[in-house]
DNA sequence: CGGGCCCTTGACAAGCGTCAAATTCGGTGG
DNA sequence: CCACCGAATTTGACGCTTGTCAAGGGCCCG
């Protein structure tokens, strides 16, 4: 009975994209220290003391943890506009490893300093807003993990297309790692990919280059565990 | 190759429990406005303007959204010490419905006011810390959804026991709703429950009353999709 | 006593993981 | 430039896990 309360609300886009860069730009990025990092470098590692929370300005960063069996799990994929590292703000220690996938520029925010700055500059986005942005992403990943394999992949690709602002995208990681992120086996990933290709949701134009059809992808995403004709 | 970097780290507890009440208490709860709410009442509803972020001081609250097909999905289960509603802080509108399951006392935090207070009282937990706490919970649910049904349930029950401070727990919601939260069908939930009972991970002592054996539950949780003998 | 809802159970099918092996791709050394 | 190696990806076969459907039992509340 509890679960049926929200049923009659209209269906609207579930989560809006939120690009933290925009608010930083609006604030004139006062006092934002940026850092350029080459692909393959490390943004932070597990166990280090947390000094900064990061905003990805460009490029791509993956965040991974070891699960209880010691297996590495990719738990986050941050592109331009995304916030990384906020989850460890309270504990003071990074609990995950952040790896730069594509040459990136990140804004490094030192909480204390940022807080002082924002006392004087009310236009500066509050730390808390950055946190809210990361919660949003975590919740979207949450909902994604509730879908079947093809829908899961479709949702992920749609988000990538949205972020990158193009239907013609270059994946920042291997299919293997993408499978890890989506909690699928590489074999299943391969099959889901072919499934999407078969239903004209996308066309493969190179190893990790895809041309997407957002309309059809949305259709597939909405299809609960059943193939389209 | 990317995914194998963190492998040799020691296996330690994955996420620590974080009880925001503790830090509020440490700060003397200066200026925290509390509200008592009866079971069945609504904390906030989708579409409303966000005025407050909540900290559950006692009782239980569930948060639900409609998925893309319009089905209600329970996305969060907040007990004493948990933060609710922070995800909508940036957008300014609640995107979900929060329903009180068990008579609850919640601390209502108005961001602007809290911010002003914390400028003067450095001991007050920052809004950002509250946000970090909610990210933590979202990430844990994330990892949970990657597990098989029995492990998923085991992890959830372990968290409940930890939160409630007892191995003898009363579920704040029906099995049906718990299944929804864990993204399982009621039938699967029933089977997982019997599975745990069969392997002495728990004993059922009433409709929604359970006596847990944390040690065995941890064992089951660590077992990847395979029955124990 | 009669519904209605929640929880169970059984039978069955679909989805996804697992295993093994083939194939392709990228990069390296000759 | 070409052969070769190792990693990534693909394919097929097969089985376990979970979803689905249908039906039954138990409990609470009129």
Short mmCIF file of C-alpha atoms (C1' of nucleotides) in Angstrom, two decimals:
data_model
loop_
_atom_site.label_atom_id
_atom_site.label_comp_id
_atom_site.label_asym_id
_atom_site.label_seq_id
_atom_site.Cartn_x
_atom_site.Cartn_y
_atom_site.Cartn_z
CA UNK A 1 0.00 0.00 0.00
CA UNK A 2 2.82 2.33 0.83
CA UNK A 3 4.36 1.88 -2.54
CA UNK A 4 1.39 3.03 -4.57
CA UNK A 5 1.08 6.62 -3.44
CA UNK A 6 3.06 8.34 -6.17
CA UNK A 7 1.41 6.53 -9.03
CA UNK A 8 -0.71 9.18 -10.55
CA UNK A 9 1.99 11.78 -10.98
CA UNK A 10 2.72 12.67 -14.58
CA UNK A 11 5.74 11.06 -16.13
CA UNK A 12 8.43 13.67 -16.60
CA UNK A 13 12.14 13.39 -17.18
CA UNK A 14 13.42 11.60 -14.18
CA UNK A 15 16.60 13.40 -13.40
CA UNK A 16 17.66 16.55 -15.02
CA UNK A 17 21.23 16.83 -16.11
CA UNK A 18 23.17 19.05 -13.81
CA UNK A 19 26.39 20.57 -14.91
CA UNK A 20 28.24 22.06 -12.02
CA UNK A 21 30.60 23.86 -14.39
CA UNK A 22 27.75 26.12 -15.35
CA UNK A 23 27.27 27.45 -11.84
CA UNK A 24 31.00 27.81 -11.40
CA UNK A 25 31.12 29.82 -14.59
CA UNK A 26 28.19 31.92 -13.46
CA UNK A 27 30.10 32.70 -10.30
CA UNK A 28 33.13 33.68 -12.32
CA UNK A 29 35.01 30.72 -10.86
CA UNK A 30 36.43 32.98 -8.21
CA UNK A 31 39.21 31.22 -6.46
CA UNK A 32 38.82 27.92 -8.26
CA UNK A 33 42.17 26.22 -8.63
CA UNK A 34 42.38 24.02 -11.68
CA UNK A 35 44.75 21.20 -12.45
CA UNK A 36 45.50 19.49 -15.73
CA UNK A 37 45.96 15.73 -15.49
CA UNK A 38 47.09 13.34 -18.22
CA UNK A 39 45.20 10.15 -18.97
CA UNK A 40 46.39 7.35 -16.72
CA UNK A 41 47.25 9.54 -13.77
CA UNK A 42 45.57 9.31 -10.40
CA UNK A 43 43.34 11.95 -8.93
CA UNK A 44 43.29 10.36 -5.50
CA UNK A 45 43.75 6.96 -3.94
CA UNK A 46 42.04 5.06 -1.23
CA UNK A 47 43.28 5.81 2.25
CA UNK A 48 44.70 9.22 1.47
CA UNK A 49 43.56 12.15 3.56
CA UNK A 50 40.89 14.12 1.76
CA UNK A 51 42.10 17.61 1.05
CA UNK A 52 40.00 18.42 -1.94
CA UNK A 53 36.75 17.73 -3.65
CA UNK A 54 36.97 17.78 -7.43
CA UNK A 55 34.89 19.14 -10.24
CA UNK A 56 35.71 17.66 -13.61
CA UNK A 57 35.94 20.55 -16.07
CA UNK A 58 36.88 18.43 -19.08
CA UNK A 59 38.04 14.89 -19.78
CA UNK A 60 36.92 11.78 -17.93
CA UNK A 61 37.60 10.20 -14.55
CA UNK A 62 36.59 6.80 -13.20
CA UNK A 63 36.16 5.95 -9.55
CA UNK A 64 36.62 2.40 -8.33
CA UNK A 65 36.49 0.50 -5.08
CA UNK A 66 37.20 -3.05 -4.06
CA UNK A 67 34.08 -4.99 -3.19
CA UNK A 68 33.90 -7.38 -0.27
CA UNK A 69 35.57 -10.10 -2.30
CA UNK A 70 38.41 -7.79 -3.23
CA UNK A 71 37.28 -7.32 -6.81
CA UNK A 72 37.64 -3.86 -8.28
CA UNK A 73 34.29 -2.30 -9.06
CA UNK A 74 33.93 0.83 -11.08
CA UNK A 75 31.35 2.80 -9.16
CA UNK A 76 31.45 6.09 -10.94
CA UNK A 77 32.24 7.63 -14.28
CA UNK A 78 32.67 11.38 -14.11
CA UNK A 79 32.65 13.59 -17.16
CA UNK A 80 32.74 17.35 -17.62
CA UNK A 81 30.54 18.99 -15.03
CA UNK A 82 30.53 16.14 -12.54
CA UNK A 83 31.65 16.22 -8.92
CA UNK A 84 33.98 13.59 -7.53
CA UNK A 85 35.17 12.75 -4.05
CA UNK A 86 32.39 14.41 -2.14
CA UNK A 87 31.25 11.19 -0.52
CA UNK A 88 34.37 11.09 1.60
CA UNK A 89 34.06 14.66 2.74
CA UNK A 90 32.63 13.69 6.10
CA UNK A 91 35.05 10.90 6.90
CA UNK A 92 38.13 12.81 5.82
CA UNK A 93 39.66 9.85 3.99
CA UNK A 94 39.18 8.85 0.41
CA UNK A 95 37.56 5.43 0.28
CA UNK A 96 38.05 4.88 -3.44
CA UNK A 97 40.55 5.35 -6.24
CA UNK A 98 40.02 7.94 -8.93
CA UNK A 99 41.75 7.32 -12.21
CA UNK A 100 41.98 9.77 -15.08
CA UNK A 101 40.73 8.10 -18.28
CA UNK A 102 41.10 10.96 -20.71
CA UNK A 103 43.33 14.00 -20.33
CA UNK A 104 41.37 16.07 -17.88
CA UNK A 105 41.18 19.46 -16.29
CA UNK A 106 39.73 19.37 -12.82
CA UNK A 107 38.81 22.11 -10.40
CA UNK A 108 40.19 21.30 -6.97
CA UNK A 109 38.10 22.62 -4.14
CA UNK A 110 39.51 22.75 -0.65
CA UNK A 111 36.45 22.65 1.58
CA UNK A 112 37.69 25.04 4.26
CA UNK A 113 39.02 27.57 1.81
CA UNK A 114 35.93 27.30 -0.35
CA UNK A 115 33.77 27.79 2.66
CA UNK A 116 35.63 30.98 3.60
CA UNK A 117 35.36 32.24 0.06
CA UNK A 118 31.67 31.56 -0.10
CA UNK A 119 31.05 33.52 3.06
CA UNK A 120 32.29 36.55 1.19
CA UNK A 121 30.93 35.61 -2.23
CA UNK A 122 27.33 34.55 -1.99
CA UNK A 123 27.28 33.85 -5.72
CA UNK A 124 29.77 31.05 -5.34
CA UNK A 125 28.00 27.69 -5.46
CA UNK A 126 27.84 26.32 -1.95
CA UNK A 127 29.74 23.17 -1.12
CA UNK A 128 26.40 21.65 -0.35
CA UNK A 129 25.21 22.22 -3.91
CA UNK A 130 28.19 20.31 -5.19
CA UNK A 131 27.26 17.51 -2.83
CA UNK A 132 23.71 17.52 -4.09
CA UNK A 133 25.00 17.12 -7.63
CA UNK A 134 26.90 14.00 -6.65
CA UNK A 135 23.91 12.53 -4.85
CA UNK A 136 21.97 12.98 -8.04
CA UNK A 137 24.45 10.99 -10.02
CA UNK A 138 24.54 8.24 -7.44
CA UNK A 139 20.74 8.00 -7.53
CA UNK A 140 20.68 7.79 -11.29
CA UNK A 141 23.17 4.95 -11.22
CA UNK A 142 20.90 3.42 -8.62
CA UNK A 143 17.88 3.47 -10.86
CA UNK A 144 19.99 2.25 -13.73
CA UNK A 145 21.07 -0.85 -11.84
CA UNK A 146 17.41 -1.75 -11.52
CA UNK A 147 17.04 -2.16 -15.29
CA UNK A 148 17.74 -5.13 -17.55
CA UNK A 149 21.02 -5.25 -19.45
CA UNK A 150 19.94 -3.55 -22.70
CA UNK A 151 18.03 -0.80 -20.91
CA UNK A 152 20.91 -0.31 -18.55
CA UNK A 153 23.32 0.18 -21.39
CA UNK A 154 20.86 2.39 -23.26
CA UNK A 155 20.42 4.66 -20.27
CA UNK A 156 24.15 4.94 -19.83
CA UNK A 157 24.73 5.79 -23.48
CA UNK A 158 21.95 8.35 -23.42
CA UNK A 159 23.55 10.02 -20.45
CA UNK A 160 26.92 10.04 -22.18
CA UNK A 161 25.43 11.56 -25.31
CA UNK A 162 23.74 14.21 -23.22
CA UNK A 163 26.95 15.03 -21.37
CA UNK A 164 29.10 15.08 -24.46
CA UNK A 165 26.50 17.03 -26.37
CA UNK A 166 26.55 14.75 -29.39
CA UNK A 167 24.95 11.56 -30.66
CA UNK A 168 28.32 10.56 -32.03
CA UNK A 169 30.34 9.54 -29.04
CA UNK A 170 33.72 8.09 -28.21
CA UNK A 171 33.64 5.95 -25.10
CA UNK A 172 36.24 7.00 -22.54
CA UNK A 173 36.76 3.40 -21.40
CA UNK A 174 36.84 -0.12 -22.78
CA UNK A 175 33.70 -2.21 -23.06
CA UNK A 176 35.15 -4.39 -20.37
CA UNK A 177 35.32 -1.50 -17.95
CA UNK A 178 31.96 -0.18 -19.02
CA UNK A 179 30.56 -3.62 -18.25
CA UNK A 180 32.14 -3.44 -14.83
CA UNK A 181 30.57 -0.04 -14.24
CA UNK A 182 27.14 -1.35 -15.25
CA UNK A 183 27.58 -4.55 -13.28
CA UNK A 184 27.44 -6.79 -16.33
CA UNK A 185 29.82 -9.50 -17.58
CA UNK A 186 31.78 -8.57 -20.67
CA UNK A 187 29.89 -11.26 -22.58
CA UNK A 188 26.56 -9.79 -21.60
CA UNK A 189 27.80 -6.33 -22.51
CA UNK A 190 28.79 -7.59 -25.93
CA UNK A 191 25.37 -9.12 -26.41
CA UNK A 192 23.52 -6.06 -25.23
CA UNK A 193 25.57 -3.98 -27.61
CA UNK A 194 24.68 -6.20 -30.53
CA UNK A 195 21.10 -6.16 -29.38
CA UNK A 196 21.06 -2.36 -29.56
CA UNK A 197 22.78 -2.45 -32.91
CA UNK A 198 20.28 -4.93 -34.25
CA UNK A 199 17.40 -2.69 -33.24
CA UNK A 200 19.07 0.33 -34.88
CA UNK A 201 19.61 2.09 -31.59
CA UNK A 202 23.22 2.65 -32.55
CA UNK A 203 25.86 2.06 -35.17
CA UNK A 204 29.42 1.12 -34.36
CA UNK A 205 31.95 3.31 -36.06
CA UNK A 206 35.22 2.06 -34.67
CA UNK A 207 36.41 0.23 -31.62
CA UNK A 208 34.82 2.51 -29.07
CA UNK A 209 33.11 4.99 -31.33
CA UNK A 210 29.32 4.94 -31.52
CA UNK A 211 26.64 6.77 -33.44
CA UNK A 212 23.52 6.82 -31.35
CA UNK A 213 19.86 7.18 -32.17
CA UNK A 214 18.53 8.78 -28.98
CA UNK A 215 14.91 8.28 -29.92
CA UNK A 216 15.23 4.54 -30.31
CA UNK A 217 17.50 4.30 -27.30
CA UNK A 218 14.85 5.91 -25.16
CA UNK A 219 12.40 3.38 -26.49
CA UNK A 220 14.67 0.51 -25.58
CA UNK A 221 15.35 1.96 -22.18
CA UNK A 222 11.64 2.04 -21.48
CA UNK A 223 11.20 -1.57 -22.56
CA UNK A 224 11.26 -3.76 -19.48
CA UNK A 225 13.29 -6.85 -20.26
CA UNK A 226 11.76 -7.68 -23.58
CA UNK A 227 13.22 -7.41 -27.02
CA UNK A 228 11.86 -4.99 -29.52
CA UNK A 229 10.84 -6.20 -32.93
CA UNK B 1 43.46 -3.03 -17.29
CA UNK B 2 42.07 0.06 -15.63
CA UNK B 3 39.87 -2.01 -13.38
CA UNK B 4 42.65 -3.99 -11.77
CA UNK B 5 44.60 -1.24 -10.08
CA UNK B 6 43.07 -1.37 -6.63
CA UNK B 7 43.28 -5.11 -6.22
CA UNK B 8 46.01 -5.49 -3.68
CA UNK B 9 44.50 -3.21 -1.10
CA UNK B 10 43.55 -4.94 2.14
CA UNK B 11 39.92 -5.81 2.57
CA UNK B 12 38.41 -3.63 5.25
CA UNK B 13 34.86 -2.73 6.11
CA UNK B 14 33.52 -1.13 3.03
CA UNK B 15 31.43 1.69 4.32
CA UNK B 16 31.37 2.79 7.86
CA UNK B 17 28.08 3.59 9.44
CA UNK B 18 27.60 7.28 9.88
CA UNK B 19 25.09 8.66 12.26
CA UNK B 20 24.51 12.32 11.73
CA UNK B 21 22.68 12.59 15.02
CA UNK B 22 25.98 12.11 16.78
CA UNK B 23 27.53 15.20 15.26
CA UNK B 24 24.37 17.17 15.89
CA UNK B 25 24.49 16.11 19.50
CA UNK B 26 28.16 16.99 19.70
CA UNK B 27 27.27 20.44 18.46
CA UNK B 28 24.56 20.72 21.08
CA UNK B 29 21.96 20.82 18.31
CA UNK B 30 22.03 24.58 18.37
CA UNK B 31 19.13 25.88 16.42
CA UNK B 32 17.89 22.53 15.20
CA UNK B 33 14.14 22.58 14.83
CA UNK B 34 12.55 19.22 15.36
CA UNK B 35 9.18 17.93 14.30
CA UNK B 36 7.25 14.89 15.43
CA UNK B 37 5.40 13.05 12.68
CA UNK B 38 2.98 10.15 13.01
CA UNK B 39 3.32 7.01 10.91
CA UNK B 40 1.54 7.45 7.61
CA UNK B 41 2.14 11.16 7.30
CA UNK B 42 4.14 12.76 4.56
CA UNK B 43 7.46 14.48 5.03
CA UNK B 44 7.48 15.99 1.58
CA UNK B 45 6.03 15.29 -1.83
CA UNK B 46 7.30 15.46 -5.32
CA UNK B 47 7.07 18.87 -6.92
CA UNK B 48 7.00 20.85 -3.71
CA UNK B 49 9.54 23.59 -3.24
CA UNK B 50 12.39 22.42 -1.07
CA UNK B 51 12.54 24.42 2.09
CA UNK B 52 14.23 21.96 4.34
CA UNK B 53 16.60 19.06 4.44
CA UNK B 54 15.76 16.48 7.08
CA UNK B 55 17.66 14.47 9.59
CA UNK B 56 15.76 11.52 10.99
CA UNK B 57 16.24 11.55 14.75
CA UNK B 58 14.04 8.53 15.42
CA UNK B 59 11.48 6.44 13.60
CA UNK B 60 11.62 5.48 9.92
CA UNK B 61 10.98 7.22 6.62
CA UNK B 62 10.79 5.81 3.12
CA UNK B 63 11.50 7.75 -0.05
CA UNK B 64 9.93 6.73 -3.33
CA UNK B 65 9.88 7.89 -6.91
CA UNK B 66 8.04 6.83 -10.01
CA UNK B 67 10.25 5.09 -12.55
CA UNK B 68 9.99 5.71 -16.26
CA UNK B 69 7.08 3.31 -16.53
CA UNK B 70 5.24 5.11 -13.76
CA UNK B 71 5.81 2.39 -11.19
CA UNK B 72 6.57 3.52 -7.66
CA UNK B 73 10.07 2.56 -6.59
CA UNK B 74 11.26 2.79 -3.05
CA UNK B 75 14.69 4.32 -3.41
CA UNK B 76 15.57 5.00 0.18
CA UNK B 77 14.87 3.82 3.67
CA UNK B 78 15.96 6.32 6.30
CA UNK B 79 16.31 5.42 9.96
CA UNK B 80 17.60 7.33 12.95
CA UNK B 81 20.69 9.27 11.99
CA UNK B 82 20.03 9.39 8.25
CA UNK B 83 19.69 12.44 6.06
CA UNK B 84 16.80 12.80 3.65
CA UNK B 85 16.02 15.24 0.87
CA UNK B 86 19.51 16.49 0.29
CA UNK B 87 19.56 15.33 -3.31
CA UNK B 88 17.07 17.99 -4.27
CA UNK B 89 18.95 20.75 -2.55
CA UNK B 90 20.46 22.04 -5.78
CA UNK B 91 17.31 21.94 -7.89
CA UNK B 92 15.09 23.47 -5.23
CA UNK B 93 12.23 21.05 -5.83
CA UNK B 94 11.66 17.71 -4.20
CA UNK B 95 11.76 15.00 -6.84
CA UNK B 96 10.46 12.22 -4.65
CA UNK B 97 7.88 11.46 -1.97
CA UNK B 98 8.90 10.85 1.60
CA UNK B 99 6.51 8.82 3.70
CA UNK B 100 6.75 8.30 7.44
CA UNK B 101 6.66 4.57 8.22
CA UNK B 102 7.02 4.64 11.98
CA UNK B 103 6.26 7.57 14.25
CA UNK B 104 9.26 9.76 13.72
CA UNK B 105 11.04 12.80 15.02
CA UNK B 106 12.93 14.65 12.37
CA UNK B 107 15.26 17.61 12.50
CA UNK B 108 14.31 20.12 9.84
CA UNK B 109 17.19 22.11 8.50
CA UNK B 110 16.58 25.22 6.46
CA UNK B 111 19.70 25.56 4.35
CA UNK B 112 19.98 29.34 4.43
CA UNK B 113 19.35 29.58 8.14
CA UNK B 114 21.64 26.68 8.89
CA UNK B 115 24.30 28.29 6.82
CA UNK B 116 24.03 31.55 8.75
CA UNK B 117 24.15 29.64 12.02
CA UNK B 118 27.20 27.70 11.01
CA UNK B 119 29.09 30.85 10.13
CA UNK B 120 28.82 31.78 13.78
CA UNK B 121 29.07 28.27 15.22
CA UNK B 122 31.97 26.42 13.66
CA UNK B 123 31.10 23.33 15.67
CA UNK B 124 27.81 22.94 13.85
CA UNK B 125 28.08 20.19 11.23
CA UNK B 126 28.30 21.83 7.83
CA UNK B 127 25.49 21.29 5.38
CA UNK B 128 28.06 19.66 3.18
CA UNK B 129 28.73 17.00 5.81
CA UNK B 130 25.07 16.12 5.84
CA UNK B 131 25.23 15.80 2.08
CA UNK B 132 28.23 13.54 2.31
CA UNK B 133 26.28 11.28 4.66
CA UNK B 134 23.51 10.90 2.11
CA UNK B 135 25.95 10.16 -0.69
CA UNK B 136 27.33 7.38 1.47
CA UNK B 137 23.95 5.79 1.84
CA UNK B 138 23.27 6.06 -1.86
CA UNK B 139 26.58 4.38 -2.64
CA UNK B 140 25.90 1.56 -0.26
CA UNK B 141 22.55 0.91 -1.88
CA UNK B 142 24.43 0.99 -5.14
CA UNK B 143 26.80 -1.75 -4.11
CA UNK B 144 23.92 -3.69 -2.66
CA UNK B 145 22.08 -3.75 -5.95
CA UNK B 146 25.08 -5.47 -7.46
CA UNK B 147 24.60 -8.53 -5.25
CA UNK B 148 22.43 -11.60 -5.70
CA UNK B 149 19.08 -11.75 -3.93
CA UNK B 150 20.14 -13.49 -0.69
CA UNK B 151 23.26 -11.36 -0.29
CA UNK B 152 21.26 -8.25 -1.04
CA UNK B 153 18.77 -9.06 1.65
CA UNK B 154 21.53 -10.06 4.06
CA UNK B 155 23.35 -6.78 3.59
CA UNK B 156 20.16 -4.84 4.13
CA UNK B 157 19.31 -6.71 7.31
CA UNK B 158 22.84 -6.25 8.62
CA UNK B 159 22.56 -2.54 8.07
CA UNK B 160 19.22 -2.45 9.84
CA UNK B 161 20.62 -4.38 12.79
CA UNK B 162 23.53 -2.00 12.97
CA UNK B 163 21.29 1.05 12.85
CA UNK B 164 18.83 -0.29 15.36
CA UNK B 165 21.60 -1.53 17.60
CA UNK B 166 20.12 -4.97 18.04
CA UNK B 167 20.10 -8.37 16.36
CA UNK B 168 16.43 -8.60 17.16
CA UNK B 169 14.72 -6.28 14.75
CA UNK B 170 11.25 -5.22 13.74
CA UNK B 171 11.04 -4.29 10.07
CA UNK B 172 9.55 -0.85 9.54
CA UNK B 173 7.89 -1.94 6.30
CA UNK B 174 6.18 -4.95 4.75
CA UNK B 175 8.17 -7.60 2.92
CA UNK B 176 6.49 -6.40 -0.21
CA UNK B 177 7.88 -2.92 0.22
CA UNK B 178 11.24 -4.21 1.31
CA UNK B 179 11.30 -6.23 -1.91
CA UNK B 180 10.55 -3.07 -3.84
CA UNK B 181 13.41 -1.27 -2.10
CA UNK B 182 15.81 -4.10 -2.92
CA UNK B 183 14.51 -4.40 -6.47
CA UNK B 184 13.23 -7.93 -6.02
CA UNK B 185 9.83 -9.45 -6.71
CA UNK B 186 7.84 -10.35 -3.60
CA UNK B 187 8.18 -14.04 -4.56
CA UNK B 188 11.94 -13.76 -4.74
CA UNK B 189 11.99 -11.91 -1.44
CA UNK B 190 10.00 -14.69 0.15
CA UNK B 191 12.41 -17.27 -1.20
CA UNK B 192 15.48 -15.35 -0.14
CA UNK B 193 14.01 -15.03 3.31
CA UNK B 194 13.44 -18.75 3.59
CA UNK B 195 16.90 -19.32 2.20
CA UNK B 196 18.39 -17.24 5.02
CA UNK B 197 16.22 -18.99 7.54
CA UNK B 198 17.25 -22.39 6.25
CA UNK B 199 20.92 -21.49 6.67
CA UNK B 200 20.30 -20.22 10.21
CA UNK B 201 21.09 -16.63 9.31
CA UNK B 202 17.87 -15.59 11.00
CA UNK B 203 14.78 -16.76 12.82
CA UNK B 204 11.36 -15.34 12.21
CA UNK B 205 9.63 -14.28 15.36
CA UNK B 206 6.44 -12.77 14.09
CA UNK B 207 5.15 -11.20 10.93
CA UNK B 208 7.94 -8.68 10.53
CA UNK B 209 10.05 -9.49 13.54
CA UNK B 210 13.42 -11.13 12.97
CA UNK B 211 16.22 -12.46 15.11
CA UNK B 212 19.44 -12.18 13.19
CA UNK B 213 22.73 -13.97 13.36
CA UNK B 214 25.12 -11.29 12.11
CA UNK B 215 28.04 -13.65 11.74
CA UNK B 216 26.22 -16.00 9.41
CA UNK B 217 24.59 -13.11 7.59
CA UNK B 218 28.00 -11.69 6.83
CA UNK B 219 28.99 -15.07 5.50
CA UNK B 220 25.98 -15.21 3.23
CA UNK B 221 26.52 -11.68 2.08
CA UNK B 222 30.04 -12.59 1.01
CA UNK B 223 28.85 -15.63 -0.90
CA UNK B 224 28.47 -14.67 -4.53
CA UNK B 225 25.29 -16.24 -5.83
CA UNK B 226 25.78 -19.67 -4.41
CA UNK B 227 23.96 -21.45 -1.67
CA UNK B 228 25.72 -22.34 1.53
CA UNK B 229 25.65 -25.89 2.80
"C1'" DC C 1 -18.60 -15.16 8.18
"C1'" DG C 2 -16.71 -12.85 4.08
"C1'" DG C 3 -13.50 -9.97 1.68
"C1'" DG C 4 -9.00 -8.18 0.79
"C1'" DC C 5 -4.29 -8.02 1.27
"C1'" DC C 6 0.00 -10.13 2.27
"C1'" DC C 7 2.80 -13.83 2.00
"C1'" DT C 8 3.83 -18.64 -0.01
"C1'" DT C 9 4.48 -22.24 -3.26
"C1'" DG C 10 5.02 -24.63 -7.57
"C1'" DA C 11 5.82 -24.76 -12.40
"C1'" DC C 12 7.93 -22.67 -16.02
"C1'" DA C 13 10.42 -19.31 -18.98
"C1'" DA C 14 13.56 -15.63 -19.67
"C1'" DG C 15 17.76 -13.33 -18.56
"C1'" DC C 16 22.19 -13.36 -17.31
"C1'" DG C 17 26.44 -15.60 -15.68
"C1'" DT C 18 29.90 -19.13 -16.68
"C1'" DC C 19 33.00 -21.74 -19.38
"C1'" DA C 20 35.56 -22.65 -23.36
"C1'" DA C 21 37.19 -21.33 -27.64
"C1'" DA C 22 37.52 -18.51 -31.71
"C1'" DT C 23 38.40 -14.03 -33.62
"C1'" DT C 24 39.91 -9.32 -33.89
"C1'" DC C 25 42.69 -5.48 -32.66
"C1'" DG C 26 46.72 -2.87 -31.27
"C1'" DG C 27 51.19 -2.72 -30.56
"C1'" DT C 28 55.99 -4.75 -30.83
"C1'" DG C 29 60.03 -6.63 -32.70
"C1'" DG C 30 62.25 -8.32 -36.66
"C1'" DC D 1 56.13 -3.76 -43.93
"C1'" DC D 2 54.99 -8.17 -41.87
"C1'" DA D 3 54.64 -11.85 -38.41
"C1'" DC D 4 53.53 -12.43 -33.76
"C1'" DC D 5 51.86 -11.80 -28.93
"C1'" DG D 6 48.60 -10.52 -25.55
"C1'" DA D 7 44.49 -8.33 -24.42
"C1'" DA D 8 39.89 -7.25 -25.66
"C1'" DT D 9 35.88 -8.73 -27.74
"C1'" DT D 10 32.81 -12.14 -29.65
"C1'" DT D 11 30.25 -16.57 -30.01
"C1'" DG D 12 27.98 -20.78 -28.64
"C1'" DA D 13 26.45 -24.02 -25.24
"C1'" DC D 14 24.67 -24.61 -20.93
"C1'" DG D 15 22.93 -23.91 -16.19
"C1'" DC D 16 21.71 -21.10 -12.26
"C1'" DT D 17 19.03 -17.18 -10.71
"C1'" DT D 18 15.28 -14.48 -10.89
"C1'" DG D 19 10.93 -12.97 -12.99
"C1'" DT D 20 6.23 -14.46 -14.23
"C1'" DC D 21 1.92 -16.68 -13.75
"C1'" DA D 22 -1.42 -19.04 -11.24
"C1'" DA D 23 -3.20 -20.64 -7.15
"C1'" DG D 24 -3.55 -21.40 -2.19
"C1'" DG D 25 -3.22 -20.26 2.87
"C1'" DG D 26 -3.26 -17.02 6.74
"C1'" DC D 27 -4.50 -12.92 9.05
"C1'" DC D 28 -6.92 -8.65 9.92
"C1'" DC D 29 -11.01 -6.03 9.63
"C1'" DG D 30 -15.33 -5.20 8.66
#
